[in-house]
Amino acid sequence: EKGSGGSVRSFDESGILVALDTTWSDAGLRACFEESVELLGDDLLANATISAAECQRACQAVIACQFFSWDATGSNLCRLKAADVGRRTRHGCLSGPRQCPTAPVWDFDDKDVEVARFA
């Protein structure tokens, strides 16, 4: 089901929200990605994806992947990287880590609660 802001929500049979997939335009992801940066070398795989966020999810699915570069200039080529060994300026390219940093984890009543911001 499409939600506001381009998010995709999934519900189980009883109507409980079980997954929330947000788009690249979310502020947290955008802040995590480096615009106009292409990471060089240490390529693992290369495939076309529809967004930088999808490229990051592809990186998360490959154990050896630590970084990615996504070319938004038409090819939509997602390059998964084992390391960040070099970089160059390349307009239309977005690069980032396997996982974006999260908000601080606070301890409430001996339970870890992760605070997240949504755009």
PDB file of C-alpha atoms in Angstrom:
ATOM      1  CA  GLU A   1       0.000   0.000   0.000  1.00  0.00           C
ATOM      2  CA  LYS A   2       1.327   3.444  -0.925  1.00  0.00           C
ATOM      3  CA  GLY A   3       1.595   5.862   1.986  1.00  0.00           C
ATOM      4  CA  SER A   4       2.286   9.566   2.106  1.00  0.00           C
ATOM      5  CA  GLY A   5       5.665  10.812   0.896  1.00  0.00           C
ATOM      6  CA  GLY A   6       6.208   7.794  -1.354  1.00  0.00           C
ATOM      7  CA  SER A   7       6.477   5.251   1.442  1.00  0.00           C
ATOM      8  CA  VAL A   8       5.285   1.685   0.917  1.00  0.00           C
ATOM      9  CA  ARG A   9       3.551  -0.008   3.845  1.00  0.00           C
ATOM     10  CA  SER A  10       2.915  -3.739   4.306  1.00  0.00           C
ATOM     11  CA  PHE A  11       0.328  -5.203   6.675  1.00  0.00           C
ATOM     12  CA  ASP A  12      -0.273  -8.754   7.890  1.00  0.00           C
ATOM     13  CA  GLU A  13      -3.689 -10.475   7.791  1.00  0.00           C
ATOM     14  CA  SER A  14      -4.814  -8.802  11.027  1.00  0.00           C
ATOM     15  CA  GLY A  15      -3.951  -5.322   9.778  1.00  0.00           C
ATOM     16  CA  ILE A  16      -0.755  -4.869  11.814  1.00  0.00           C
ATOM     17  CA  LEU A  17       1.986  -2.856  10.118  1.00  0.00           C
ATOM     18  CA  VAL A  18       4.867  -5.281   9.482  1.00  0.00           C
ATOM     19  CA  ALA A  19       7.089  -3.306   7.100  1.00  0.00           C
ATOM     20  CA  LEU A  20       7.646   0.290   6.128  1.00  0.00           C
ATOM     21  CA  ASP A  21       9.801   1.001   3.098  1.00  0.00           C
ATOM     22  CA  THR A  22      10.631   4.665   2.475  1.00  0.00           C
ATOM     23  CA  THR A  23      11.984   6.334  -0.631  1.00  0.00           C
ATOM     24  CA  TRP A  24      15.430   7.861  -1.244  1.00  0.00           C
ATOM     25  CA  SER A  25      14.018  11.345  -0.751  1.00  0.00           C
ATOM     26  CA  ASP A  26      13.738  10.798   3.014  1.00  0.00           C
ATOM     27  CA  ALA A  27      15.954  13.276   4.842  1.00  0.00           C
ATOM     28  CA  GLY A  28      17.847  10.602   6.814  1.00  0.00           C
ATOM     29  CA  LEU A  29      18.916   8.691   3.728  1.00  0.00           C
ATOM     30  CA  ARG A  30      19.700  11.799   1.720  1.00  0.00           C
ATOM     31  CA  ALA A  31      21.982  13.081   4.487  1.00  0.00           C
ATOM     32  CA  CYS A  32      23.768   9.730   4.534  1.00  0.00           C
ATOM     33  CA  PHE A  33      24.459   9.649   0.775  1.00  0.00           C
ATOM     34  CA  GLU A  34      27.224  11.670  -0.895  1.00  0.00           C
ATOM     35  CA  GLU A  35      26.004  13.474  -4.003  1.00  0.00           C
ATOM     36  CA  SER A  36      28.260  13.779  -7.069  1.00  0.00           C
ATOM     37  CA  VAL A  37      30.699  11.207  -5.645  1.00  0.00           C
ATOM     38  CA  GLU A  38      31.679   7.932  -7.287  1.00  0.00           C
ATOM     39  CA  LEU A  39      33.598   5.384  -5.230  1.00  0.00           C
ATOM     40  CA  LEU A  40      36.415   3.692  -7.139  1.00  0.00           C
ATOM     41  CA  GLY A  41      37.678   0.113  -7.115  1.00  0.00           C
ATOM     42  CA  ASP A  42      36.761  -2.936  -5.038  1.00  0.00           C
ATOM     43  CA  ASP A  43      33.652  -3.676  -7.131  1.00  0.00           C
ATOM     44  CA  LEU A  44      31.697  -6.762  -6.097  1.00  0.00           C
ATOM     45  CA  LEU A  45      28.616  -6.614  -8.345  1.00  0.00           C
ATOM     46  CA  ALA A  46      26.923  -4.169 -10.689  1.00  0.00           C
ATOM     47  CA  ASN A  47      23.216  -4.140 -11.564  1.00  0.00           C
ATOM     48  CA  ALA A  48      20.613  -1.549 -12.481  1.00  0.00           C
ATOM     49  CA  THR A  49      18.344  -0.365  -9.647  1.00  0.00           C
ATOM     50  CA  ILE A  50      15.565   2.217  -9.601  1.00  0.00           C
ATOM     51  CA  SER A  51      17.018   4.343  -6.786  1.00  0.00           C
ATOM     52  CA  ALA A  52      20.005   4.918  -4.528  1.00  0.00           C
ATOM     53  CA  ALA A  53      17.962   3.538  -1.618  1.00  0.00           C
ATOM     54  CA  GLU A  54      17.364   0.316  -3.569  1.00  0.00           C
ATOM     55  CA  CYS A  55      21.098   0.174  -4.342  1.00  0.00           C
ATOM     56  CA  GLN A  56      21.830   0.494  -0.625  1.00  0.00           C
ATOM     57  CA  ARG A  57      19.378  -2.346   0.113  1.00  0.00           C
ATOM     58  CA  ALA A  58      21.177  -4.468  -2.497  1.00  0.00           C
ATOM     59  CA  CYS A  59      24.438  -3.745  -0.659  1.00  0.00           C
ATOM     60  CA  GLN A  60      22.861  -4.871   2.606  1.00  0.00           C
ATOM     61  CA  ALA A  61      21.933  -8.189   0.972  1.00  0.00           C
ATOM     62  CA  VAL A  62      25.580  -8.987   0.076  1.00  0.00           C
ATOM     63  CA  ILE A  63      27.758  -9.890   3.065  1.00  0.00           C
ATOM     64  CA  ALA A  64      31.005  -8.477   1.617  1.00  0.00           C
ATOM     65  CA  CYS A  65      29.428  -5.161   0.549  1.00  0.00           C
ATOM     66  CA  GLN A  66      30.375  -2.147   2.669  1.00  0.00           C
ATOM     67  CA  PHE A  67      29.642   0.748   0.261  1.00  0.00           C
ATOM     68  CA  PHE A  68      27.812   1.468  -2.987  1.00  0.00           C
ATOM     69  CA  SER A  69      27.769   3.962  -5.860  1.00  0.00           C
ATOM     70  CA  TRP A  70      24.609   4.558  -7.899  1.00  0.00           C
ATOM     71  CA  ASP A  71      24.611   6.326 -11.285  1.00  0.00           C
ATOM     72  CA  ALA A  72      21.404   8.326 -11.747  1.00  0.00           C
ATOM     73  CA  THR A  73      22.352   9.687 -15.192  1.00  0.00           C
ATOM     74  CA  GLY A  74      20.320   7.149 -17.140  1.00  0.00           C
ATOM     75  CA  SER A  75      21.988   3.798 -16.643  1.00  0.00           C
ATOM     76  CA  ASN A  76      20.814   3.533 -12.996  1.00  0.00           C
ATOM     77  CA  LEU A  77      23.836   1.290 -12.478  1.00  0.00           C
ATOM     78  CA  CYS A  78      24.377   0.234  -8.870  1.00  0.00           C
ATOM     79  CA  ARG A  79      27.952  -0.768  -8.055  1.00  0.00           C
ATOM     80  CA  LEU A  80      28.438  -2.658  -4.801  1.00  0.00           C
ATOM     81  CA  LYS A  81      31.821  -2.093  -3.157  1.00  0.00           C
ATOM     82  CA  ALA A  82      33.879  -4.100  -0.667  1.00  0.00           C
ATOM     83  CA  ALA A  83      35.678  -0.931   0.495  1.00  0.00           C
ATOM     84  CA  ASP A  84      35.974   2.815   0.000  1.00  0.00           C
ATOM     85  CA  VAL A  85      39.429   2.922  -1.612  1.00  0.00           C
ATOM     86  CA  GLY A  86      39.091   6.121  -3.589  1.00  0.00           C
ATOM     87  CA  ARG A  87      36.629   8.616  -4.906  1.00  0.00           C
ATOM     88  CA  ARG A  88      36.114  11.087  -7.690  1.00  0.00           C
ATOM     89  CA  THR A  89      33.591  13.770  -8.484  1.00  0.00           C
ATOM     90  CA  ARG A  90      30.959  12.517 -10.901  1.00  0.00           C
ATOM     91  CA  HIS A  91      27.754  14.467 -11.415  1.00  0.00           C
ATOM     92  CA  GLY A  92      24.633  12.326 -11.190  1.00  0.00           C
ATOM     93  CA  CYS A  93      26.292   9.737  -8.966  1.00  0.00           C
ATOM     94  CA  LEU A  94      25.297   9.010  -5.355  1.00  0.00           C
ATOM     95  CA  SER A  95      27.434   6.952  -2.988  1.00  0.00           C
ATOM     96  CA  GLY A  96      27.027   5.774   0.543  1.00  0.00           C
ATOM     97  CA  PRO A  97      27.671   3.169   3.213  1.00  0.00           C
ATOM     98  CA  ARG A  98      26.026  -0.222   3.618  1.00  0.00           C
ATOM     99  CA  GLN A  99      24.017   1.198   6.525  1.00  0.00           C
ATOM    100  CA  CYS A 100      23.251   4.816   7.357  1.00  0.00           C
ATOM    101  CA  PRO A 101      24.006   5.871  10.924  1.00  0.00           C
ATOM    102  CA  THR A 102      20.949   5.745  13.159  1.00  0.00           C
ATOM    103  CA  ALA A 103      19.722   8.130  15.777  1.00  0.00           C
ATOM    104  CA  PRO A 104      20.990   7.654  19.335  1.00  0.00           C
ATOM    105  CA  VAL A 105      19.718   4.691  21.325  1.00  0.00           C
ATOM    106  CA  TRP A 106      18.170   5.728  24.627  1.00  0.00           C
ATOM    107  CA  ASP A 107      17.545   3.427  27.576  1.00  0.00           C
ATOM    108  CA  PHE A 108      14.027   3.584  29.047  1.00  0.00           C
ATOM    109  CA  ASP A 109      13.077   1.167  31.834  1.00  0.00           C
ATOM    110  CA  ASP A 110      15.915  -1.233  30.915  1.00  0.00           C
ATOM    111  CA  LYS A 111      14.674  -1.492  27.325  1.00  0.00           C
ATOM    112  CA  ASP A 112      16.623  -0.159  24.345  1.00  0.00           C
ATOM    113  CA  VAL A 113      14.542   2.193  22.283  1.00  0.00           C
ATOM    114  CA  GLU A 114      15.888   3.573  19.030  1.00  0.00           C
ATOM    115  CA  VAL A 115      14.717   7.070  18.209  1.00  0.00           C
ATOM    116  CA  ALA A 116      14.208   7.663  14.478  1.00  0.00           C
ATOM    117  CA  ARG A 117      13.260  10.782  12.530  1.00  0.00           C
ATOM    118  CA  PHE A 118      10.954  10.634   9.563  1.00  0.00           C
ATOM    119  CA  ALA A 119      10.767  13.343   6.916  1.00  0.00           C
TER     120      ALA A 119
END
